């Protein structure tokens, strides 16, 4: 997983999978990287091939944490169709701004 | 009167439909493709039906038996190729031979459902879904004693359990022994096959849910074919094996699978099937009669 901070934006990419094994490090890594100036968080899911309920839980925890801060935008980028299906199945696509670039 | 049915071979566009059996035995509306065709031909007056099965002849035989339940004689012949209708006519039905159903019912390739020649079943997952949705009003035949139309466009199995607070939106089909739990929404354009469960506040819309499939609480199955833990978006053919059984999973336990056929009927030489999943028995909260249902025709 790669976390890049560029001014007020935070980009998380190269996430191979979000599962019970990796979701804690994802949640902690992103949590530590967010600072007072962060206004945009982009989670690039282009390389994410597998996600389970733990991964969904990590995304939801991030949503909960960011929704408390006014003006902080959370986006999911380029999810593969399978991950998008999982987000739709759990209705989590309603929570996130999903962007394809 | 004689008739010949030709089972379609595996089609590359819909490989998942043939994962657990030949396409002719793909489950639809409490039966399967070949069963619906036999019922149709029997209603037209057929008394002897030969089935050509290019693959899975034994599973086709298991599904149809000897045809006695429809009052016809059925035989299944294995074949290495899928003959076209014309090839089958040449080989099995010499011109002028009496005793056959009139054309085109004499020789049929089961690539569509009875009475819907313009709706191919196996060209894509989207065509499968469109074909079965269009056929829903035709699925209820005089022989269907376990399904009734409770409101216009809403068919419910006689042993289905639907919570009074569940919502059924026409057109939809709730198969025999299926369960729709409190707060769940099924429809429009939704089919819940036999013994499937839409758990509390689940939503099934523009989708087909295969037999023995559990749709978990708060999950939303939309524009999809769901069977066991497999979820296929019929618009994009995208396929997902859902990793968490509380979201989407199969209710057919290995033990039940060993004692029942693909349609949940007890196999005659083995012990009767036991309860398939503790979940089903645990879900029997107060459920109402059809008159109490929240229905939107």
Short mmCIF file of C-alpha atoms in Angstrom, two decimals:
data_model
loop_
_atom_site.label_atom_id
_atom_site.label_comp_id
_atom_site.label_asym_id
_atom_site.label_seq_id
_atom_site.Cartn_x
_atom_site.Cartn_y
_atom_site.Cartn_z
CA UNK A 1 0.00 0.00 0.00
CA UNK A 2 1.29 3.46 -0.90
CA UNK A 3 0.24 6.65 0.88
CA UNK A 4 1.15 9.96 -0.70
CA UNK A 5 0.47 13.32 0.86
CA UNK A 6 0.48 16.27 -1.50
CA UNK A 7 -0.41 19.47 0.27
CA UNK A 8 -3.99 19.20 1.33
CA UNK A 9 -4.68 15.95 -0.52
CA UNK A 10 -3.95 12.40 0.52
CA UNK A 11 -3.82 9.59 -2.02
CA UNK A 12 -3.81 5.94 -1.00
CA UNK A 13 -3.01 3.49 -3.79
CA UNK A 14 -1.49 0.08 -4.64
CA UNK A 15 -3.93 -1.69 -2.36
CA UNK A 16 -3.85 -5.32 -3.46
CA UNK A 17 -6.57 -6.48 -1.11
CA UNK A 18 -8.57 -5.27 1.86
CA UNK A 19 -9.24 -8.18 4.16
CA UNK A 20 -9.08 -9.13 7.82
CA UNK A 21 -5.30 -9.36 7.40
CA UNK A 22 -4.71 -5.95 5.80
CA UNK A 23 -7.61 -3.77 6.91
CA UNK A 24 -6.10 -2.83 10.29
CA UNK A 25 -2.85 -1.58 8.71
CA UNK A 26 -4.91 0.28 6.07
CA UNK A 27 -7.05 1.94 8.70
CA UNK A 28 -4.09 2.87 10.91
CA UNK A 29 -1.90 4.00 7.99
CA UNK A 30 -4.54 6.31 6.57
CA UNK A 31 -5.51 7.52 10.03
CA UNK A 32 -1.93 8.57 10.84
CA UNK A 33 -1.51 10.30 7.48
CA UNK A 34 -4.53 12.55 7.89
CA UNK A 35 -3.60 15.90 9.37
CA UNK A 36 -5.32 19.18 10.09
CA UNK A 37 -4.72 20.52 6.57
CA UNK A 38 -6.03 17.45 4.70
CA UNK A 39 -9.11 18.32 2.68
CA UNK A 40 -9.24 15.50 0.12
CA UNK A 41 -8.68 11.78 0.63
CA UNK A 42 -8.58 9.57 -2.45
CA UNK A 43 -8.54 5.81 -2.10
CA UNK A 44 -7.40 4.32 -5.41
CA UNK A 45 -8.92 0.86 -5.73
CA UNK A 46 -7.68 0.18 -9.26
CA UNK A 47 -5.37 -2.59 -8.06
CA UNK A 48 -7.69 -3.96 -5.40
CA UNK A 49 -8.79 -7.41 -6.49
CA UNK A 50 -10.30 -8.72 -3.26
CA UNK A 51 -12.23 -7.18 -0.43
CA UNK A 52 -14.26 -8.78 2.33
CA UNK A 53 -16.40 -7.42 5.16
CA UNK A 54 -13.28 -6.42 7.12
CA UNK A 55 -12.17 -4.28 4.19
CA UNK A 56 -15.65 -2.81 3.90
CA UNK A 57 -15.49 -2.13 7.63
CA UNK A 58 -12.18 -0.30 7.22
CA UNK A 59 -13.68 1.88 4.48
CA UNK A 60 -16.73 2.54 6.63
CA UNK A 61 -14.55 3.47 9.62
CA UNK A 62 -12.72 5.94 7.38
CA UNK A 63 -16.06 7.34 6.20
CA UNK A 64 -17.22 7.74 9.80
CA UNK A 65 -13.99 9.49 10.79
CA UNK A 66 -13.98 11.87 7.83
CA UNK A 67 -17.69 12.69 7.90
CA UNK A 68 -17.16 14.37 11.27
CA UNK A 69 -14.90 16.99 9.69
CA UNK A 70 -16.54 19.70 7.61
CA UNK A 71 -15.09 20.15 4.15
CA UNK A 72 -13.13 16.89 4.11
CA UNK A 73 -13.84 14.97 0.90
CA UNK A 74 -13.43 11.19 0.66
CA UNK A 75 -13.35 9.59 -2.80
CA UNK A 76 -12.95 6.07 -4.06
CA UNK A 77 -11.10 5.94 -7.38
CA UNK A 78 -11.36 3.38 -10.17
CA UNK A 79 -12.84 0.37 -8.40
CA UNK A 80 -12.78 -2.76 -10.57
CA UNK A 81 -16.26 -4.08 -11.44
CA UNK A 82 -16.11 -6.83 -8.79
CA UNK A 83 -15.37 -4.34 -6.02
CA UNK A 84 -18.07 -2.04 -7.33
CA UNK A 85 -20.51 -4.97 -7.19
CA UNK A 86 -19.57 -5.56 -3.56
CA UNK A 87 -20.09 -1.88 -2.75
CA UNK A 88 -23.51 -2.01 -4.44
CA UNK A 89 -24.46 -5.25 -2.69
CA UNK A 90 -23.78 -3.65 0.68
CA UNK A 91 -25.23 -0.28 -0.44
CA UNK A 92 -21.95 1.37 0.51
CA UNK A 93 -21.74 3.05 -2.89
CA UNK A 94 -24.30 5.50 -1.47
CA UNK A 95 -21.79 6.67 1.12
CA UNK A 96 -18.84 7.35 -1.13
CA UNK A 97 -18.11 9.51 -4.10
CA UNK A 98 -16.89 7.01 -6.69
CA UNK A 99 -14.75 8.46 -9.47
CA UNK A 100 -13.27 6.84 -12.59
CA UNK A 101 -10.19 8.46 -14.11
CA UNK B 1 -47.81 -37.78 -30.70
CA UNK B 2 -44.01 -37.61 -30.72
CA UNK B 3 -41.68 -34.69 -30.19
CA UNK B 4 -37.94 -34.20 -29.98
CA UNK B 5 -36.16 -31.81 -27.64
CA UNK B 6 -32.53 -30.81 -28.19
CA UNK B 7 -30.57 -29.64 -25.15
CA UNK B 8 -28.20 -26.75 -25.81
CA UNK B 9 -24.50 -27.31 -25.21
CA UNK B 10 -22.53 -24.98 -22.94
CA UNK B 11 -22.55 -21.47 -24.38
CA UNK B 12 -19.38 -19.41 -23.89
CA UNK B 13 -21.42 -16.33 -23.00
CA UNK B 14 -23.04 -17.91 -19.96
CA UNK B 15 -20.59 -20.42 -18.46
CA UNK B 16 -21.84 -19.97 -14.90
CA UNK B 17 -25.32 -21.19 -15.76
CA UNK B 18 -23.82 -24.57 -16.64
CA UNK B 19 -21.55 -24.89 -13.62
CA UNK B 20 -23.69 -27.36 -11.71
CA UNK B 21 -25.40 -29.04 -14.63
CA UNK B 22 -26.21 -28.77 -18.31
CA UNK B 23 -28.03 -25.64 -19.50
CA UNK B 24 -31.22 -27.65 -20.01
CA UNK B 25 -31.39 -28.18 -16.26
CA UNK B 26 -30.72 -24.53 -15.33
CA UNK B 27 -33.35 -23.74 -12.70
CA UNK B 28 -36.20 -21.40 -13.60
CA UNK B 29 -39.48 -20.84 -11.77
CA UNK B 30 -39.26 -23.93 -9.60
CA UNK B 31 -38.42 -26.22 -12.48
CA UNK B 32 -35.82 -26.07 -15.19
CA UNK B 33 -35.72 -25.36 -18.90
CA UNK B 34 -36.30 -28.94 -19.98
CA UNK B 35 -39.15 -29.47 -17.49
CA UNK B 36 -40.97 -26.37 -18.74
CA UNK B 37 -40.61 -27.66 -22.30
CA UNK B 38 -41.96 -31.10 -21.41
CA UNK B 39 -44.95 -29.50 -19.66
CA UNK B 40 -45.56 -27.37 -22.74
CA UNK B 41 -45.32 -30.25 -25.20
CA UNK B 42 -47.48 -32.47 -23.00
CA UNK B 43 -50.13 -29.74 -22.99
CA UNK B 44 -49.95 -29.70 -26.79
CA UNK B 45 -50.69 -33.42 -26.87
CA UNK B 46 -47.26 -35.04 -26.95
CA UNK B 47 -47.19 -38.52 -25.48
CA UNK B 48 -43.64 -39.52 -26.37
CA UNK B 49 -40.71 -37.11 -26.06
CA UNK B 50 -37.14 -37.90 -26.95
CA UNK B 51 -34.44 -35.64 -25.54
CA UNK B 52 -31.04 -35.29 -27.19
CA UNK B 53 -28.49 -34.32 -24.55
CA UNK B 54 -25.05 -33.28 -25.85
CA UNK B 55 -23.74 -32.94 -22.32
CA UNK B 56 -24.88 -34.05 -18.90
CA UNK B 57 -27.31 -36.68 -20.17
CA UNK B 58 -27.41 -38.33 -16.74
CA UNK B 59 -28.37 -35.05 -15.07
CA UNK B 60 -31.08 -34.45 -17.64
CA UNK B 61 -32.36 -37.98 -16.97
CA UNK B 62 -32.31 -37.28 -13.24
CA UNK B 63 -34.34 -34.10 -13.77
CA UNK B 64 -37.06 -35.55 -15.97
CA UNK B 65 -37.24 -39.19 -14.93
CA UNK B 66 -39.35 -41.27 -17.28
CA UNK B 67 -41.91 -38.53 -17.82
CA UNK B 68 -44.67 -40.30 -15.90
CA UNK B 69 -45.39 -37.24 -13.79
CA UNK B 70 -46.54 -35.42 -16.94
CA UNK B 71 -48.29 -38.45 -18.39
CA UNK B 72 -45.76 -38.81 -21.20
CA UNK B 73 -42.97 -41.21 -22.05
CA UNK B 74 -39.56 -39.51 -21.97
CA UNK B 75 -36.28 -40.95 -23.12
CA UNK B 76 -32.90 -39.22 -22.98
CA UNK B 77 -30.19 -39.96 -25.54
CA UNK B 78 -26.61 -38.80 -25.06
CA UNK B 79 -24.97 -37.16 -28.03
CA UNK B 80 -21.51 -35.78 -28.71
CA UNK B 81 -22.80 -32.81 -30.68
CA UNK B 82 -25.75 -30.45 -30.55
CA UNK B 83 -27.68 -31.03 -33.77
CA UNK B 84 -29.44 -28.12 -35.40
CA UNK B 85 -33.18 -28.36 -35.81
CA UNK B 86 -32.74 -29.20 -39.49
CA UNK B 87 -30.17 -31.91 -38.79
CA UNK B 88 -32.47 -33.41 -36.17
CA UNK B 89 -35.41 -33.28 -38.56
CA UNK B 90 -33.37 -35.15 -41.18
CA UNK B 91 -32.12 -37.74 -38.72
CA UNK B 92 -35.10 -38.39 -36.47
CA UNK B 93 -38.20 -37.16 -38.24
CA UNK B 94 -38.31 -38.25 -41.88
CA UNK B 95 -40.64 -36.11 -43.96
CA UNK B 96 -44.22 -37.26 -43.89
CA UNK B 97 -43.83 -39.65 -40.98
CA UNK B 98 -47.11 -39.51 -39.07
CA UNK B 99 -47.53 -39.31 -35.32
CA UNK B 100 -45.49 -36.18 -34.64
CA UNK B 101 -46.61 -32.86 -33.22
CA UNK B 102 -47.05 -30.22 -35.92
CA UNK B 103 -44.11 -27.98 -36.77
CA UNK B 104 -42.44 -26.16 -35.05
CA UNK B 105 -43.29 -28.19 -31.95
CA UNK B 106 -42.07 -31.45 -33.44
CA UNK B 107 -38.37 -30.67 -33.04
CA UNK B 108 -37.25 -27.96 -30.66
CA UNK B 109 -33.82 -26.66 -29.70
CA UNK B 110 -34.25 -25.46 -26.12
CA UNK B 111 -32.46 -22.15 -26.61
CA UNK B 112 -35.56 -20.23 -25.56
CA UNK B 113 -38.58 -20.84 -23.35
CA UNK B 114 -41.88 -22.19 -24.68
CA UNK B 115 -43.86 -19.55 -26.51
CA UNK B 116 -40.97 -17.06 -26.51
CA UNK B 117 -38.93 -17.80 -29.63
CA UNK B 118 -37.83 -14.19 -29.84
CA UNK B 119 -36.22 -14.23 -26.41
CA UNK B 120 -33.01 -16.29 -26.54
CA UNK B 121 -31.92 -17.62 -23.17
CA UNK B 122 -28.23 -18.22 -23.53
CA UNK B 123 -26.75 -15.39 -25.61
CA UNK B 124 -25.69 -13.43 -22.53
CA UNK B 125 -26.61 -13.11 -18.89
CA UNK B 126 -28.69 -10.11 -19.89
CA UNK B 127 -30.63 -12.15 -22.43
CA UNK B 128 -31.20 -14.87 -19.81
CA UNK B 129 -32.62 -12.32 -17.40
CA UNK B 130 -34.77 -10.59 -20.02
CA UNK B 131 -36.13 -13.93 -21.24
CA UNK B 132 -37.18 -15.19 -17.81
CA UNK B 133 -38.70 -11.87 -16.77
CA UNK B 134 -40.73 -11.79 -19.99
CA UNK B 135 -41.79 -15.40 -19.43
CA UNK B 136 -42.93 -14.87 -15.82
CA UNK B 137 -46.65 -14.51 -16.71
CA UNK B 138 -46.45 -17.75 -18.73
CA UNK B 139 -44.71 -19.75 -16.01
CA UNK B 140 -47.93 -20.49 -14.15
CA UNK B 141 -49.51 -23.44 -15.91
CA UNK B 142 -52.58 -25.47 -14.91
CA UNK B 143 -50.10 -28.04 -13.58
CA UNK B 144 -48.52 -25.50 -11.20
CA UNK B 145 -50.24 -26.26 -7.93
CA UNK B 146 -47.61 -24.80 -5.62
CA UNK B 147 -47.64 -21.25 -6.98
CA UNK B 148 -50.54 -18.81 -7.11
CA UNK B 149 -50.92 -15.28 -8.41
CA UNK B 150 -51.92 -13.42 -5.24
CA UNK B 151 -52.14 -10.00 -6.92
CA UNK B 152 -51.70 -8.98 -10.55
CA UNK B 153 -48.07 -9.60 -11.38
CA UNK B 154 -47.20 -11.15 -8.01
CA UNK B 155 -46.76 -14.92 -7.81
CA UNK B 156 -46.13 -16.59 -4.45
CA UNK B 157 -45.49 -20.23 -3.63
CA UNK B 158 -48.05 -21.91 -1.41
CA UNK B 159 -45.36 -22.86 1.10
CA UNK B 160 -43.50 -19.57 0.84
CA UNK B 161 -43.30 -17.43 3.96
CA UNK B 162 -43.70 -13.70 3.54
CA UNK B 163 -43.61 -11.31 6.46
CA UNK B 164 -46.55 -8.87 6.69
CA UNK B 165 -44.00 -6.07 6.75
CA UNK B 166 -42.17 -7.26 3.66
CA UNK B 167 -42.94 -5.47 0.43
CA UNK B 168 -43.59 -7.24 -2.86
CA UNK B 169 -43.61 -5.06 -5.95
CA UNK B 170 -45.00 -6.44 -9.23
CA UNK B 171 -43.81 -8.12 -11.25
CA UNK B 172 -42.16 -10.58 -8.91
CA UNK B 173 -42.07 -14.30 -8.21
CA UNK B 174 -41.57 -15.83 -4.76
CA UNK B 175 -40.85 -19.52 -5.23
CA UNK B 176 -42.07 -22.45 -3.21
CA UNK B 177 -40.67 -22.58 0.34
CA UNK B 178 -38.91 -19.25 -0.20
CA UNK B 179 -38.88 -16.73 2.66
CA UNK B 180 -39.17 -12.97 2.59
CA UNK B 181 -38.37 -11.68 6.04
CA UNK B 182 -39.59 -8.51 7.77
CA UNK B 183 -38.73 -5.29 5.98
CA UNK B 184 -37.37 -6.99 2.86
CA UNK B 185 -38.36 -5.58 -0.52
CA UNK B 186 -38.67 -7.88 -3.53
CA UNK B 187 -39.40 -6.45 -6.98
CA UNK B 188 -40.02 -5.07 -9.43
CA UNK B 189 -38.70 -7.59 -11.96
CA UNK B 190 -37.44 -9.95 -9.28
CA UNK B 191 -37.48 -13.71 -9.01
CA UNK B 192 -36.74 -15.52 -5.78
CA UNK B 193 -36.43 -19.19 -6.66
CA UNK B 194 -37.49 -22.08 -4.43
CA UNK B 195 -36.16 -22.23 -0.87
CA UNK B 196 -34.32 -18.91 -1.13
CA UNK B 197 -34.37 -16.31 1.60
CA UNK B 198 -34.46 -12.51 1.46
CA UNK B 199 -33.53 -11.63 5.01
CA UNK B 200 -34.68 -8.58 6.95
CA UNK B 201 -34.52 -5.31 5.01
CA UNK B 202 -32.77 -6.98 2.10
CA UNK B 203 -33.70 -5.62 -1.31
CA UNK B 204 -33.98 -7.67 -4.49
CA UNK B 205 -34.80 -5.72 -7.62
CA UNK B 206 -34.37 -6.40 -11.34
CA UNK B 207 -32.65 -9.63 -10.33
CA UNK B 208 -32.91 -13.38 -10.30
CA UNK B 209 -32.01 -15.20 -7.08
CA UNK B 210 -31.33 -18.87 -7.66
CA UNK B 211 -32.66 -21.72 -5.54
CA UNK B 212 -31.32 -22.24 -1.99
CA UNK B 213 -29.71 -18.81 -1.88
CA UNK B 214 -29.52 -16.59 1.17
CA UNK B 215 -29.65 -12.83 0.62
CA UNK B 216 -28.43 -11.33 3.86
CA UNK B 217 -29.92 -8.54 5.91
CA UNK B 218 -29.56 -5.04 4.49
CA UNK B 219 -27.97 -6.29 1.30
CA UNK B 220 -29.15 -5.02 -2.05
CA UNK B 221 -29.19 -7.37 -5.03
CA UNK B 222 -29.90 -5.21 -8.07
CA UNK B 223 -29.46 -5.89 -11.79
CA UNK B 224 -27.91 -9.21 -10.92
CA UNK B 225 -28.12 -12.96 -11.03
CA UNK B 226 -27.38 -14.34 -7.58
CA UNK B 227 -26.91 -18.05 -6.99
CA UNK B 228 -25.12 -19.37 -3.93
CA UNK B 229 -22.35 -16.88 -3.27
CA UNK B 230 -21.99 -15.99 -6.95
CA UNK B 231 -23.20 -12.59 -8.04
CA UNK B 232 -23.28 -11.67 -11.73
CA UNK B 233 -24.19 -8.22 -12.96
CA UNK B 234 -26.27 -9.08 -16.03
CA UNK B 235 -25.61 -5.65 -17.56
CA UNK B 236 -21.82 -5.98 -17.55
CA UNK B 237 -21.27 -9.75 -17.04
CA UNK B 238 -19.05 -8.83 -14.10
CA UNK B 239 -18.82 -11.74 -11.65
CA UNK B 240 -18.16 -11.66 -7.94
CA UNK B 241 -17.81 -14.53 -5.49
CA UNK B 242 -19.09 -12.86 -2.34
CA UNK B 243 -16.61 -13.77 0.42
CA UNK B 244 -18.89 -13.25 3.42
CA UNK B 245 -21.75 -15.71 3.80
CA UNK B 246 -23.88 -13.29 5.80
CA UNK B 247 -24.15 -11.15 2.67
CA UNK B 248 -24.89 -13.81 0.07
CA UNK B 249 -24.46 -17.56 0.30
CA UNK B 250 -25.82 -20.96 -0.52
CA UNK B 251 -28.25 -22.64 1.86
CA UNK B 252 -27.73 -26.04 0.29
CA UNK B 253 -25.48 -27.83 2.76
CA UNK B 254 -23.29 -30.67 1.50
CA UNK B 255 -25.45 -33.10 3.48
CA UNK B 256 -28.64 -31.83 1.90
CA UNK B 257 -27.02 -31.86 -1.49
CA UNK B 258 -26.19 -35.51 -1.02
CA UNK B 259 -29.76 -36.46 -0.20
CA UNK B 260 -31.64 -34.27 -2.67
CA UNK B 261 -31.40 -33.58 -6.35
CA UNK B 262 -30.77 -30.12 -7.79
CA UNK B 263 -34.41 -29.23 -7.26
CA UNK B 264 -34.52 -30.10 -3.57
CA UNK B 265 -36.48 -33.31 -4.08
CA UNK B 266 -35.46 -36.21 -1.90
CA UNK B 267 -33.51 -38.85 -3.77
CA UNK B 268 -35.40 -42.14 -3.51
CA UNK B 269 -32.52 -44.38 -2.46
CA UNK B 270 -31.27 -42.20 0.36
CA UNK B 271 -32.53 -40.79 3.63
CA UNK B 272 -34.96 -37.87 3.40
CA UNK B 273 -33.41 -34.41 3.46
CA UNK B 274 -33.05 -32.75 6.82
CA UNK B 275 -33.47 -29.08 7.55
CA UNK B 276 -30.98 -27.35 5.31
CA UNK B 277 -29.93 -24.55 7.56
CA UNK B 278 -30.63 -23.54 11.10
CA UNK B 279 -31.24 -20.06 9.82
CA UNK B 280 -34.47 -21.03 8.11
CA UNK B 281 -36.01 -22.52 11.20
CA UNK B 282 -34.81 -19.61 13.31
CA UNK B 283 -36.52 -17.13 11.06
CA UNK B 284 -40.06 -18.20 11.59
CA UNK B 285 -41.18 -14.98 13.17
CA UNK B 286 -44.92 -14.25 12.93
CA UNK B 287 -45.76 -14.32 9.28
CA UNK B 288 -49.06 -13.33 7.78
CA UNK B 289 -51.40 -14.63 5.15
CA UNK B 290 -51.34 -13.38 1.60
CA UNK B 291 -54.11 -10.91 2.45
CA UNK B 292 -51.83 -9.14 4.94
CA UNK B 293 -48.99 -8.63 2.54
CA UNK B 294 -47.86 -5.23 1.42
CA UNK B 295 -48.28 -5.62 -2.30
CA UNK B 296 -47.84 -3.19 -5.13
CA UNK B 297 -49.34 -4.52 -8.30
#
